[in-house]
PDB file of C-alpha atoms in Angstrom:
ATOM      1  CA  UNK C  26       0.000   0.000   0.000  1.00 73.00           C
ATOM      2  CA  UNK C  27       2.508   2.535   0.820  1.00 73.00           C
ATOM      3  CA  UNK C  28       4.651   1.526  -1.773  1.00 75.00           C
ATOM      4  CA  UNK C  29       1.816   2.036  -4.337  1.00 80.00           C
ATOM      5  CA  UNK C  30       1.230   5.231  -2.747  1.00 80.00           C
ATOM      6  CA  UNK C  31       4.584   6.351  -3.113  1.00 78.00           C
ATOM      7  CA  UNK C  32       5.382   5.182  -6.735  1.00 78.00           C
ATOM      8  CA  UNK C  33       1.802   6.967  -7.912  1.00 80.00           C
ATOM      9  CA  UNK C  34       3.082  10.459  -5.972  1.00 81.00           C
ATOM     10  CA  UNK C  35       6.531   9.933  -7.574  1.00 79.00           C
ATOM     11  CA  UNK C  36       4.244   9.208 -11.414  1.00 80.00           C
ATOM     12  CA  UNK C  37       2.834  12.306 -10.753  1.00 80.00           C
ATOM     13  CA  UNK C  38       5.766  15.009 -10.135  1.00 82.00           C
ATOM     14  CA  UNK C  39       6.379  14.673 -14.013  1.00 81.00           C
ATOM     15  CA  UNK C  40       2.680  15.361 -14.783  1.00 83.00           C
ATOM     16  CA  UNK C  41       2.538  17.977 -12.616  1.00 83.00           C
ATOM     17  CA  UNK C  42       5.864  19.752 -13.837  1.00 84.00           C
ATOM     18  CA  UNK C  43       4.386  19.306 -17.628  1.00 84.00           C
ATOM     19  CA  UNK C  44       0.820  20.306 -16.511  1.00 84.00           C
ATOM     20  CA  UNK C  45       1.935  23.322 -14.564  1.00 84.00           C
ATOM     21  CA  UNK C  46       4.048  24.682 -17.102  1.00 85.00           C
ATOM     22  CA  UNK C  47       1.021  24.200 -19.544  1.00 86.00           C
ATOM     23  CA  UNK C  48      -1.280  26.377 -17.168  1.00 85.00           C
ATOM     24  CA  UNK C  49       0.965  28.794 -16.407  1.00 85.00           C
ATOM     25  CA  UNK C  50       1.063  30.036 -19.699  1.00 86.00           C
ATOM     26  CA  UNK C  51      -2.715  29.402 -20.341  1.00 84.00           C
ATOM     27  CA  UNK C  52      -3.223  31.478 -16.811  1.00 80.00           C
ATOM     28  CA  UNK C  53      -1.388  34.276 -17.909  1.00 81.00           C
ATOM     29  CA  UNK C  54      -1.344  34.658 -21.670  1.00 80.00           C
ATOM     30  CA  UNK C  55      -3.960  32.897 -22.240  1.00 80.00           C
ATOM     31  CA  UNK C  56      -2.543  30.139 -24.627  1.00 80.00           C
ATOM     32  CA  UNK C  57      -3.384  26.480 -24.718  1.00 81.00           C
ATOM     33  CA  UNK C  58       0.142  25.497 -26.267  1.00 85.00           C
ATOM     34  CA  UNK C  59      -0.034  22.144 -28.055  1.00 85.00           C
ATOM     35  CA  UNK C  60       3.675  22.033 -28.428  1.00 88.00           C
ATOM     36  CA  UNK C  61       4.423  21.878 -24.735  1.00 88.00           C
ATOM     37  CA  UNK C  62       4.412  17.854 -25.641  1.00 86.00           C
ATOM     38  CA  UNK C  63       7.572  18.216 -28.070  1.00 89.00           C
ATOM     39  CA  UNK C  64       9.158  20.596 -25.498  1.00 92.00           C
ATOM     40  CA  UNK C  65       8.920  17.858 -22.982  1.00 91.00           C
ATOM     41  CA  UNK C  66      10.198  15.468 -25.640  1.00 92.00           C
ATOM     42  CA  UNK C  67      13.016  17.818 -26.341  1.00 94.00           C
ATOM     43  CA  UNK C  68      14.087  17.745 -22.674  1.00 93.00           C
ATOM     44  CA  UNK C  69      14.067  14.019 -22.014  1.00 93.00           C
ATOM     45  CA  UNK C  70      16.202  13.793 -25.804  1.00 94.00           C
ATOM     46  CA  UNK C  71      19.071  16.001 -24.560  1.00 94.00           C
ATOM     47  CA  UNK C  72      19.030  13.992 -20.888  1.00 92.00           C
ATOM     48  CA  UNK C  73      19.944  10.553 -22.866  1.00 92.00           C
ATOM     49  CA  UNK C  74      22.504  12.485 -24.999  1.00 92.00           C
ATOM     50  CA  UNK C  75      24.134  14.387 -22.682  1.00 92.00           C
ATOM     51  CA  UNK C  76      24.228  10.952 -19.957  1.00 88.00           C
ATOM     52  CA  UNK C  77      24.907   8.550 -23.242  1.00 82.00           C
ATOM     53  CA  UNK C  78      24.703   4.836 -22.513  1.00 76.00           C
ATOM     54  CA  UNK C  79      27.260   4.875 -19.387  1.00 79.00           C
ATOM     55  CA  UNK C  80      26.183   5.093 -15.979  1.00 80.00           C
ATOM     56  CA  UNK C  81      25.929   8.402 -14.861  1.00 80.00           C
ATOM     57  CA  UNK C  82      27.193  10.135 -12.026  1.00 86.00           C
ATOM     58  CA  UNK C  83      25.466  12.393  -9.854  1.00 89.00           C
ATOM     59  CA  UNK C  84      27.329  15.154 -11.260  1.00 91.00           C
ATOM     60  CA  UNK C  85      26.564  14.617 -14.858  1.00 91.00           C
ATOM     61  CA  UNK C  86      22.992  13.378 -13.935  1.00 91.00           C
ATOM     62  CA  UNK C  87      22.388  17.422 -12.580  1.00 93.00           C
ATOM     63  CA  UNK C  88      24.162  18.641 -15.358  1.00 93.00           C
ATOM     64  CA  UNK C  89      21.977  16.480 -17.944  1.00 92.00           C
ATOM     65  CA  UNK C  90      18.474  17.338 -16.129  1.00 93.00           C
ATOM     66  CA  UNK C  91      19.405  21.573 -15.742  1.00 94.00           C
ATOM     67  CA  UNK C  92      20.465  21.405 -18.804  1.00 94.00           C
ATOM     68  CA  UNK C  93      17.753  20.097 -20.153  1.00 92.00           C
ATOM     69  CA  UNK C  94      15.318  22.532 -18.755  1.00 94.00           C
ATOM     70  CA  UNK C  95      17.545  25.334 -19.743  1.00 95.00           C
ATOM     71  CA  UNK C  96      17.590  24.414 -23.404  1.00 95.00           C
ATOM     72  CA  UNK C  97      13.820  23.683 -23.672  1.00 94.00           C
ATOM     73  CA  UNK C  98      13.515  27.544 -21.659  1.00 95.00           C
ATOM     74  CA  UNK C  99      15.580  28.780 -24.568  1.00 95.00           C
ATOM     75  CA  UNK C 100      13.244  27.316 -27.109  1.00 93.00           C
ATOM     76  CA  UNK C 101      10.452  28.275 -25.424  1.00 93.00           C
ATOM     77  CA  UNK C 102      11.388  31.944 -25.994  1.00 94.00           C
ATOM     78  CA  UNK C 103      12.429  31.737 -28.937  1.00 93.00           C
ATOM     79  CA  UNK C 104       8.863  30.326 -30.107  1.00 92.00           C
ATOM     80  CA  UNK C 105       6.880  33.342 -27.781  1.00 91.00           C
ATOM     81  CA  UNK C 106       9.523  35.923 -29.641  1.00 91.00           C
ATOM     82  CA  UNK C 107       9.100  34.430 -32.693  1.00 91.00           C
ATOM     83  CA  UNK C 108       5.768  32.998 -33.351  1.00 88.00           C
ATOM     84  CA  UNK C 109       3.294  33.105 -30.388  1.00 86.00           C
ATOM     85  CA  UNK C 110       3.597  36.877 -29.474  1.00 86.00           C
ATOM     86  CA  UNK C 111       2.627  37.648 -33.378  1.00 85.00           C
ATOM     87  CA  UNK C 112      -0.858  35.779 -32.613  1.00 82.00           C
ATOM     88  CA  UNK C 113      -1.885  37.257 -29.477  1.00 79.00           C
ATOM     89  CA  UNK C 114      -4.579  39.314 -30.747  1.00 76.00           C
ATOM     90  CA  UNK C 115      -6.065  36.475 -33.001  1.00 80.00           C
ATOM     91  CA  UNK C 116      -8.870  33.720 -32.198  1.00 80.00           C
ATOM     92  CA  UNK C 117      -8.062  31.044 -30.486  1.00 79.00           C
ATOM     93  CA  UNK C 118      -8.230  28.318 -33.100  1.00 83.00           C
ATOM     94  CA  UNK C 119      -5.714  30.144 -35.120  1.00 85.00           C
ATOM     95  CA  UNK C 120      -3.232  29.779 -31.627  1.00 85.00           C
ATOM     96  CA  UNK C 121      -3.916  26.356 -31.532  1.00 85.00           C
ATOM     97  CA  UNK C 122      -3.429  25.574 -35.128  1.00 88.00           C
ATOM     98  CA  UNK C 123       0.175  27.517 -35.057  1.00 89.00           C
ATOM     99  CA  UNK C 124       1.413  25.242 -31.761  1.00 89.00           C
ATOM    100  CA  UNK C 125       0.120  22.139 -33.209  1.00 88.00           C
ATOM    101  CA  UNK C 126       2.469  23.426 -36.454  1.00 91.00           C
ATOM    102  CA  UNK C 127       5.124  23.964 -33.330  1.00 91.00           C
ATOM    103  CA  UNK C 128       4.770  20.658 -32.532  1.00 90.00           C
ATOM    104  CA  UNK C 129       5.313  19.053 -35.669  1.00 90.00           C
ATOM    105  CA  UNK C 130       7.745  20.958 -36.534  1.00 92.00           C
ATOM    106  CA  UNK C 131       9.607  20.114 -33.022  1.00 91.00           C
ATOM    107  CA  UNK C 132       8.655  16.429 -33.406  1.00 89.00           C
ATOM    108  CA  UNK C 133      10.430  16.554 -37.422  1.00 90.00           C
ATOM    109  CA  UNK C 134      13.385  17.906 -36.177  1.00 92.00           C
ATOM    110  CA  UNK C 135      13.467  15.431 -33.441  1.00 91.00           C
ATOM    111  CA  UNK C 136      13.208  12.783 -35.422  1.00 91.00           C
ATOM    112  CA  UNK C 137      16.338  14.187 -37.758  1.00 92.00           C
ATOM    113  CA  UNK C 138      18.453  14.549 -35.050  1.00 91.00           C
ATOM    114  CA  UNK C 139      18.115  11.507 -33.056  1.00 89.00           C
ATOM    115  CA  UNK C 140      16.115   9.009 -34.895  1.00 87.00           C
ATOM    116  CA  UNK C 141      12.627   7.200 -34.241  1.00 85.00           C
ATOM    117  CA  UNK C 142      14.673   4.149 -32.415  1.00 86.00           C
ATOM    118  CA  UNK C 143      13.846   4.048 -28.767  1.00 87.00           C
ATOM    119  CA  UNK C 144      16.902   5.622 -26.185  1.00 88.00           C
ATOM    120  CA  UNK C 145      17.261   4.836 -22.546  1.00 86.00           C
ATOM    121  CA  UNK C 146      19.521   5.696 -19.936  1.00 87.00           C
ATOM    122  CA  UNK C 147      20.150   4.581 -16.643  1.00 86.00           C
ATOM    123  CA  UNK C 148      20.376   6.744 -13.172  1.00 86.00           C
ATOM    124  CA  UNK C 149      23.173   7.534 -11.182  1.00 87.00           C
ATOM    125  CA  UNK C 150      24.181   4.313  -8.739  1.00 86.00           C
ATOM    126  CA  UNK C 151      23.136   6.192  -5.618  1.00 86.00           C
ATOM    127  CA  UNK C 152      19.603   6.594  -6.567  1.00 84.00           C
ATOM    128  CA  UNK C 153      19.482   3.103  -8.520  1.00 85.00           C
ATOM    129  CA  UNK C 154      18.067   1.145  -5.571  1.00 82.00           C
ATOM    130  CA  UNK C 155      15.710   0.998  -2.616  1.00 83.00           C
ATOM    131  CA  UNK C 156      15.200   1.729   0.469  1.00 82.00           C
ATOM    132  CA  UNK C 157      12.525  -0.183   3.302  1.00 80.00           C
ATOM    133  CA  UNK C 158       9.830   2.429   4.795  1.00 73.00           C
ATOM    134  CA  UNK C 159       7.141   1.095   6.946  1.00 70.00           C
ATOM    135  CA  UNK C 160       7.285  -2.224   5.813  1.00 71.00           C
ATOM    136  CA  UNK C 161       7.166  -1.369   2.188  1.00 73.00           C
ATOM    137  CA  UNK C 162      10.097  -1.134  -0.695  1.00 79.00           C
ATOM    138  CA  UNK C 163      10.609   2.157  -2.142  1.00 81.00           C
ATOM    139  CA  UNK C 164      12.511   3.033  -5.093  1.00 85.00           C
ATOM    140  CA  UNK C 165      14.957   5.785  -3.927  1.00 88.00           C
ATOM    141  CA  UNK C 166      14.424   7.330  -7.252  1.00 88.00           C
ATOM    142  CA  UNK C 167      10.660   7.731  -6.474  1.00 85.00           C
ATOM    143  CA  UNK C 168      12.031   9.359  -3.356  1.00 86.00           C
ATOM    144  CA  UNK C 169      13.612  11.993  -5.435  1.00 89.00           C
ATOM    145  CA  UNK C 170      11.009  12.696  -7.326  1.00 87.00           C
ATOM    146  CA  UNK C 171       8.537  13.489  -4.470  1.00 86.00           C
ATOM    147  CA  UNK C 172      11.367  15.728  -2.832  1.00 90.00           C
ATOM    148  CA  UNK C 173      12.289  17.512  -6.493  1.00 90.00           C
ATOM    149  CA  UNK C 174       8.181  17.711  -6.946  1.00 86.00           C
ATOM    150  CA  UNK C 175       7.752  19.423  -3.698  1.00 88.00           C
ATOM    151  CA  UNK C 176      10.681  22.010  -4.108  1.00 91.00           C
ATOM    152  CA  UNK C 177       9.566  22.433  -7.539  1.00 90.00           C
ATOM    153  CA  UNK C 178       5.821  23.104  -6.143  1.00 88.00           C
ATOM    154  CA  UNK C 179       6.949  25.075  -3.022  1.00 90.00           C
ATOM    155  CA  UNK C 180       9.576  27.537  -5.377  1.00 90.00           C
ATOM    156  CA  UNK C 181       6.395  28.187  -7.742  1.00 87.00           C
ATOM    157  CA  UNK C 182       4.376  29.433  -4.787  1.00 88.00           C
ATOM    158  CA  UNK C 183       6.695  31.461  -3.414  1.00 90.00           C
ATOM    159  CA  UNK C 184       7.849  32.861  -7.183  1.00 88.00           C
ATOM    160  CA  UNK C 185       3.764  33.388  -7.736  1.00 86.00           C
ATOM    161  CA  UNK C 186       2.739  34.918  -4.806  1.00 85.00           C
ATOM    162  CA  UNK C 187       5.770  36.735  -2.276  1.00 86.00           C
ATOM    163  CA  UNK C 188       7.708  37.857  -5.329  1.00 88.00           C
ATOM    164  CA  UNK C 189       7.355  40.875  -7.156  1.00 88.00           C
ATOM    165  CA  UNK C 190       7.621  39.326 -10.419  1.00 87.00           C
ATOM    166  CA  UNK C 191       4.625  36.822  -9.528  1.00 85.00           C
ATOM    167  CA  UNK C 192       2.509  40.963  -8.288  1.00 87.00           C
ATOM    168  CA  UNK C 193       3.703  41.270 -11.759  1.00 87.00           C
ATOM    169  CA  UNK C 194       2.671  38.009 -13.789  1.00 85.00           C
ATOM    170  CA  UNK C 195      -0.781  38.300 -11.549  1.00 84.00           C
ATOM    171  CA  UNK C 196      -1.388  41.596 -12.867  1.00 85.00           C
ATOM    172  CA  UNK C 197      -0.897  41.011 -16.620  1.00 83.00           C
ATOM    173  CA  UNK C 198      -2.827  37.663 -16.144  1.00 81.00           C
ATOM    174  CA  UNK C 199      -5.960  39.335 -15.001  1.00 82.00           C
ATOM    175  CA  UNK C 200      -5.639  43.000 -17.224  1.00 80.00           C
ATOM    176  CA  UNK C 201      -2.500  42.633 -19.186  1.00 78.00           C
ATOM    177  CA  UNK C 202      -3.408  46.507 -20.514  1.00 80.00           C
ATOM    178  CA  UNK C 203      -4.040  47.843 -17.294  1.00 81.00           C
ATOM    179  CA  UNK C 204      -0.810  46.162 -16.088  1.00 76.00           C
ATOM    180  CA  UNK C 205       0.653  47.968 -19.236  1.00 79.00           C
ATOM    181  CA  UNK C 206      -0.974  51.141 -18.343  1.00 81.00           C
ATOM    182  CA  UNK C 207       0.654  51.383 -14.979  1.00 78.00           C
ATOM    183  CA  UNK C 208       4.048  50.686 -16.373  1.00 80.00           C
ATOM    184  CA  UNK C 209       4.435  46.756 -16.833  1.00 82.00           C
ATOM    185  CA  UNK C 210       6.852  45.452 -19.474  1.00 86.00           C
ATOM    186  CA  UNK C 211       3.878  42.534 -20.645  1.00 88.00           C
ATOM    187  CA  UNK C 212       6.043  41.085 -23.379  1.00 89.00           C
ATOM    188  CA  UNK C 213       8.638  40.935 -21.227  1.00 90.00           C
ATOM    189  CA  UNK C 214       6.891  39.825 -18.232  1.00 90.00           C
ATOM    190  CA  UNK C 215       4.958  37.205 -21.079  1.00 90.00           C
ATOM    191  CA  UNK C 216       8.053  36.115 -22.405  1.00 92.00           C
ATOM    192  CA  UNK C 217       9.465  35.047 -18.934  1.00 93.00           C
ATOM    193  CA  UNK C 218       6.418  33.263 -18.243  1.00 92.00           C
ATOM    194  CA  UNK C 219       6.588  31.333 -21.646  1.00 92.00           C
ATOM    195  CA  UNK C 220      10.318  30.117 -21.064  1.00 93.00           C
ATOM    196  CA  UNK C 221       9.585  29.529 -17.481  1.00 93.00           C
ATOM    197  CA  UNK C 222       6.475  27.180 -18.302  1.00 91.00           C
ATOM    198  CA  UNK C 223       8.516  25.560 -21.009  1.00 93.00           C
ATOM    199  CA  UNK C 224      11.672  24.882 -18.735  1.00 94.00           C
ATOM    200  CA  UNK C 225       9.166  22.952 -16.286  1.00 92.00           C
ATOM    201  CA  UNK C 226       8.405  20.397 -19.321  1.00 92.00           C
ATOM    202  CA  UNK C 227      12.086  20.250 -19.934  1.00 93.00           C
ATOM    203  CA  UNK C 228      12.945  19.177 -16.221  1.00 93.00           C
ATOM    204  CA  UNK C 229      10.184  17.124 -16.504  1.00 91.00           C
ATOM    205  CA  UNK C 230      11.461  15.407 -19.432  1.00 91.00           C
ATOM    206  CA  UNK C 231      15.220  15.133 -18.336  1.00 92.00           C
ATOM    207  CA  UNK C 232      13.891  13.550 -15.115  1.00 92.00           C
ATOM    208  CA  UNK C 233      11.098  10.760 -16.591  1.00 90.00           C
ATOM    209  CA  UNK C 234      14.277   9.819 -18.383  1.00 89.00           C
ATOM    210  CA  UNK C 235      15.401   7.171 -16.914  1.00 89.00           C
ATOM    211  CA  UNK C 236      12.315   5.226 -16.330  1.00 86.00           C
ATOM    212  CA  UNK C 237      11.092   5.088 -19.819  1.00 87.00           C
ATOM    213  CA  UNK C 238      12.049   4.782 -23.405  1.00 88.00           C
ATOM    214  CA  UNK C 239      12.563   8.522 -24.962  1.00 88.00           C
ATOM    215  CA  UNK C 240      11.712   8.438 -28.403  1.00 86.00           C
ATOM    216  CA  UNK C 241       9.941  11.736 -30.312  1.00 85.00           C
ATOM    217  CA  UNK C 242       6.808  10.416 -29.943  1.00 81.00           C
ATOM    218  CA  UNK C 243       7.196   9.866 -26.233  1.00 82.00           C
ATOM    219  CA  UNK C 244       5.686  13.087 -25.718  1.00 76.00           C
ATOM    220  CA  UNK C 245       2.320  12.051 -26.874  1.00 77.00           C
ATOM    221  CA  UNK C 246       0.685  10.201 -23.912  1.00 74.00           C
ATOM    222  CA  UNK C 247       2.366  12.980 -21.569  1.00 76.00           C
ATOM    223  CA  UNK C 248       0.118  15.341 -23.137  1.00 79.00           C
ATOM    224  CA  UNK C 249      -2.622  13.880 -23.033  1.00 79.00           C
ATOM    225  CA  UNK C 250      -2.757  13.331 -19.445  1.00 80.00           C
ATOM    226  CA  UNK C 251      -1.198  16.536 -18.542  1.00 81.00           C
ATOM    227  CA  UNK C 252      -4.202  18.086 -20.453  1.00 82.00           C
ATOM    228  CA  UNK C 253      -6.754  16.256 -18.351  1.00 83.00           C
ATOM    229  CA  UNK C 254      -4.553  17.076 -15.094  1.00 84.00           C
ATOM    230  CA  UNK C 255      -5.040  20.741 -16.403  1.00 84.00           C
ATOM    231  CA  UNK C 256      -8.896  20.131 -16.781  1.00 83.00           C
ATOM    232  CA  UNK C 257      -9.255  18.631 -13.475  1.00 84.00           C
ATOM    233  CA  UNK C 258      -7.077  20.827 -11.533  1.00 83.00           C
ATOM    234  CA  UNK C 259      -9.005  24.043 -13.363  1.00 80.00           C
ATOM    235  CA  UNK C 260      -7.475  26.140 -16.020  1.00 75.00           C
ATOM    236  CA  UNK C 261      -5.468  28.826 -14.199  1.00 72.00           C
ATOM    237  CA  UNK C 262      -4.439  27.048 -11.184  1.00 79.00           C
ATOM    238  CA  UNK C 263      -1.316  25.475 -10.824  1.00 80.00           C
ATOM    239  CA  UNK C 264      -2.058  24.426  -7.244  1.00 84.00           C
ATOM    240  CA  UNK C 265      -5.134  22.785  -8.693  1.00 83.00           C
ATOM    241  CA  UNK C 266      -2.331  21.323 -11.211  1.00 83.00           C
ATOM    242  CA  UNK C 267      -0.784  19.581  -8.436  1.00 85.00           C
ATOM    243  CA  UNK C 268      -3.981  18.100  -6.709  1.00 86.00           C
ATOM    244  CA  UNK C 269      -4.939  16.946  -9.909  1.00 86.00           C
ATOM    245  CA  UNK C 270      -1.243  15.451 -11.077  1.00 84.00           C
ATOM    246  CA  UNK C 271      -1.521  13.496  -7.407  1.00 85.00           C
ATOM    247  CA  UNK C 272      -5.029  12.467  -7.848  1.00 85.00           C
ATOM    248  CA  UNK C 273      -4.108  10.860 -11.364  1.00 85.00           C
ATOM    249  CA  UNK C 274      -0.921   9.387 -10.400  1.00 84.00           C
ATOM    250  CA  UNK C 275      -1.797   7.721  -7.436  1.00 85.00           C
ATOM    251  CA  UNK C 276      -5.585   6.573  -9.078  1.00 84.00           C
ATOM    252  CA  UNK C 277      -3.300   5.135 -12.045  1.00 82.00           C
ATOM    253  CA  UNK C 278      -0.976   3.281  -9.539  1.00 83.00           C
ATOM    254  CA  UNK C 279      -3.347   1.754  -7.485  1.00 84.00           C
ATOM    255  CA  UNK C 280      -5.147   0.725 -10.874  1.00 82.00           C
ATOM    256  CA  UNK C 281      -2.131  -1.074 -11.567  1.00 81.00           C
ATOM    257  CA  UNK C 282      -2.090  -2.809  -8.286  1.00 80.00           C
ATOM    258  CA  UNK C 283      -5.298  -3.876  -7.743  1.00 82.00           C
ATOM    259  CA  UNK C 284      -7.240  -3.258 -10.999  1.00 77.00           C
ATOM    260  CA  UNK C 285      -5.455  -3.622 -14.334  1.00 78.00           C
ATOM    261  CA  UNK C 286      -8.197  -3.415 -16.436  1.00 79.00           C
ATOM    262  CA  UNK C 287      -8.500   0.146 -15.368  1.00 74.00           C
ATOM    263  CA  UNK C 288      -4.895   0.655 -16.377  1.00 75.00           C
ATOM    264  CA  UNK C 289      -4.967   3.855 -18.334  1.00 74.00           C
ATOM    265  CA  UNK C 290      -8.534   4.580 -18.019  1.00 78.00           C
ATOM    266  CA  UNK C 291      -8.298   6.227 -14.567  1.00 81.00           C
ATOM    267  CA  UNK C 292      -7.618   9.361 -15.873  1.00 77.00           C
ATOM    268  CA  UNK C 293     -10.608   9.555 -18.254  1.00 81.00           C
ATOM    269  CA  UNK C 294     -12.880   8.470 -15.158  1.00 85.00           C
ATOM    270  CA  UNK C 295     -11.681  11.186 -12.882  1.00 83.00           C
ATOM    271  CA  UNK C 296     -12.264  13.909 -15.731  1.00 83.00           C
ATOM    272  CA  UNK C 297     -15.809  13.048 -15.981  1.00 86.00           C
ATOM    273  CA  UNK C 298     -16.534  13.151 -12.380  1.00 87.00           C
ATOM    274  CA  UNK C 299     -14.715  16.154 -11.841  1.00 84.00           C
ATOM    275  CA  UNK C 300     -16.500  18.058 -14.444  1.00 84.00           C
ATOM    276  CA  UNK C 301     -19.684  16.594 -13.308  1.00 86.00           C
ATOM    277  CA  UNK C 302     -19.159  17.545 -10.282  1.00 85.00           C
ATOM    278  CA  UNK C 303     -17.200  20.963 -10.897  1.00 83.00           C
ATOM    279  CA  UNK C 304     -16.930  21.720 -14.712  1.00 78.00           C
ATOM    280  CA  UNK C 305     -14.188  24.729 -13.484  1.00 80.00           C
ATOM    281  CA  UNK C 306     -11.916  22.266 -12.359  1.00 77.00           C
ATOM    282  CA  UNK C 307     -10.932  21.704  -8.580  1.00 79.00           C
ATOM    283  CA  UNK C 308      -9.759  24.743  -8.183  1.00 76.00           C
ATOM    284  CA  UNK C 309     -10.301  26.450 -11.402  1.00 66.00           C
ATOM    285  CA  UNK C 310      -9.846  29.790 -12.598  1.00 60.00           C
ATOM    286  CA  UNK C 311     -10.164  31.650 -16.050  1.00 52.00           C
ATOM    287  CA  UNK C 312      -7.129  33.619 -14.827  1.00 57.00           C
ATOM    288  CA  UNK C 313      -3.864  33.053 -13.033  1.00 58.00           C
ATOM    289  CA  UNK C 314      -4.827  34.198  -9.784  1.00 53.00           C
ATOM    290  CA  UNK C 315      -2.420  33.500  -6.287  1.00 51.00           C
ATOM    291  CA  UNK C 316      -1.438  29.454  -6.799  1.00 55.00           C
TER     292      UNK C 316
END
């Protein structure tokens, strides 16, 4: 039981780093970005490159998962700069149409650069194995996600809502030309916040790594599931982002326990009864409002 527990929390730190990324943006630009998916691709692509097919060391395990993030931030402004800030004032199927374009685009290059074949790589020796806690067998690597999910979740509160950037991101998400009125650089401010979601699928990425095969189309069944974590959390809410990437991760891991044949269905099931229950989402918002 607790090990379930544990290995569904430690399933859902990478949903909840791709999900939160993915509402962060919505929340404050108000962009549903389809390529987030590649981005997240892009991060876990670099990771198996940069580790290669020796074991890692803790060292070069940091080095592949920052850098990582950092590369997928760069691309991530370099599409807002580029592509998504020239759309801003257009309908929202138009927005969706040019990130799905992202996304294949992304997903080509991908392909060119590393291939369709399946990589893997393995983690660094300290964090290969387990540990016993209350009677149960935990993967220490679970462990580390949890403890890199909760940082992750704890710095985005703080950033969001003691930090004058997050006054700052607030204001543009709820009147991004009143917050330009009273002297707020919004592209700049919407740029950050575009590189900043992106980096989160990055890290996420780098760090589902090792416990999966990265190919370019890895990216796929990420997305979907980090769209439904964003539908049952609420759009807007990245705490609702992390209730929601829990909820699914431990529902999916006890379905593997104890109910196969809901393997991979859990997640469908949840988004009905949420939005039967509350079609805003647990905690949903139209607008980035304090996390």
């Amino acid at each position: 039981m607790i090990s379930t527990l544990i290995s569904g929390v430690a399933y859902g730190v990478p949903l909840f780093l791709v999900a939160s990324g993915l509402t962060l943006i919505y929340g404050v630009i108000g962009v549903l970005n389809f390529a987030h998916g590649s981005f997240f691709v892009i991060g876990a692509l670099l990771a198996t490159t940069i580790i290669g097919s020796s074991l890692p060391t803790v060292v070069t395990f940091i080095i592949a998962v920052l850098a990582g993030a950092a590369a997928v931030a760069a691309l991530g402004i370099v599409t807002e700069s580029t592509v998504v800030r020239r759309l801003y004032r257009r309908d929202h199927i138009t927005m969706l149409l040019a990130t799905f374009a992202i996304l294949l685009i992304v997903e080509g290059a991908a392909e060119m650069i590393w291939g369709n074949s399946p990589r893997s790589i393995s983690k660094p020796e300290i964090v290969s194995g387990s540990v016993r806690l209350l009677g149960a067998t935990i993967p220490v690597y679970d462990i580390l996600l949890v403890v890199i999910g909760a940082l992750v979740a704890v710095g985005l509160f703080v950033l969001i809502n003691k930090s004058s950037f997050g006054r700052s991101v607030r204001a543009v998400a709820q009147d991004a030309a009143m917050g330009e009125a009273v002297g707020l650089n919004t592209k700049r401010i919407m740029l950050l916040v575009f590189g900043l979601g992106s980096a989160l699928a990055g890290l996420a990425g780098a760090l589902i790594a090792p416990n999966v095969s990265v190919s370019p189309s890895l990216g796929h069944a990420f997305m979907l599931q980090s769209f439904a974590i964003v539908i049952i959390g609420g759009l807007g809410s990245v705490t609702g982002s992390l209730v929601a990437a829990l909820l699914v991760g431990v529902a999916e891991a006890f379905a593997v326990a104890y109910a196969p044949y809901l393997t991979g269905f859990t997640f469908y099931i949840l988004v009905a009864v949420v939005l039967l229950v509350r079609p805003r989402g647990l905690l949903g918002s139209a607008k980035l409002g304090r996390a």
